[in-house]
C-alpha positions as a printed Julia matrix, in Angstrom:
66×3 Matrix{Float64}:
 -18.27  54.62  -21.63
 -16.32  55.3   -24.78
 -18.29  57.7   -27.14
 -15.52  58.5   -29.34
 -15.87  58.63  -33.33
 -13.63  55.2   -33.65
 -15.03  52.29  -35.16
 -16.47  49.59  -32.77
 -13.6   47.25  -33.94
 -11.04  49.78  -32.92
 -12.6   50.33  -29.78
 -12.5   46.61  -28.8
  -8.93  46.16  -29.77
  -8.03  49.3   -27.68
  -9.81  47.8   -24.75
  -8.13  44.39  -25.26
  -4.86  46.25  -25.27
  -5.85  48.05  -22.05
  -6.96  44.82  -20.28
 -10.42  45.97  -19.74
 -11.9   43.01  -17.88
 -15.5   43.29  -19.62
 -16.69  44.84  -22.76
 -20.24  45.47  -23.61
 -21.77  47.21  -26.81
 -25.17  48.39  -25.74
 -27.46  49.42  -28.62
 -31.18  49.76  -28.9
 -31.66  45.83  -28.7
 -29.93  45.78  -25.41
 -31.76  48.64  -24.1
 -35.23  47.18  -24.98
 -34.33  43.72  -23.5
 -32.99  42.53  -20.2
 -29.84  40.71  -21.68
 -26.43  41.9   -22.44
 -23.67  40.59  -24.69
 -20.68  40.47  -22.7
 -17.26  39.89  -24.0
 -14.57  38.91  -21.27
 -10.97  39.91  -21.48
  -8.97  37.29  -23.41
 -11.85  35.92  -25.03
 -13.08  36.24  -28.81
 -16.59  34.99  -27.93
 -19.5   37.22  -26.42
 -21.73  35.59  -23.73
 -25.57  36.71  -23.62
 -26.41  37.28  -19.94
 -29.23  38.76  -17.93
 -28.38  42.35  -16.86
 -29.02  41.39  -13.07
 -26.84  38.2   -13.4
 -24.08  40.31  -15.03
 -24.18  42.76  -12.31
 -24.09  40.16   -9.65
 -21.0   38.38  -11.27
 -19.15  41.62  -11.14
 -20.03  42.64   -7.61
 -18.75  38.96   -6.63
 -15.64  39.56   -8.37
 -15.2   43.11   -6.55
 -15.72  41.3    -3.4
 -13.41  38.43   -3.9
 -10.65  40.83   -4.68
 -11.31  43.1    -1.49
């Protein structure tokens, strides 16, 4: 989690530079729903995905790498 005072755009640029695999910006809208907006490394587009599906996707990726 990045709770620094930097702008969201700067945080995204920093995450891209650091090759962070997934970026999520979670605001009140995401807290109130079961959906997340996920941006994958190397993509400028975001994908709306159910929280459970995203967690499963990340877990599957971890298992494939192990």
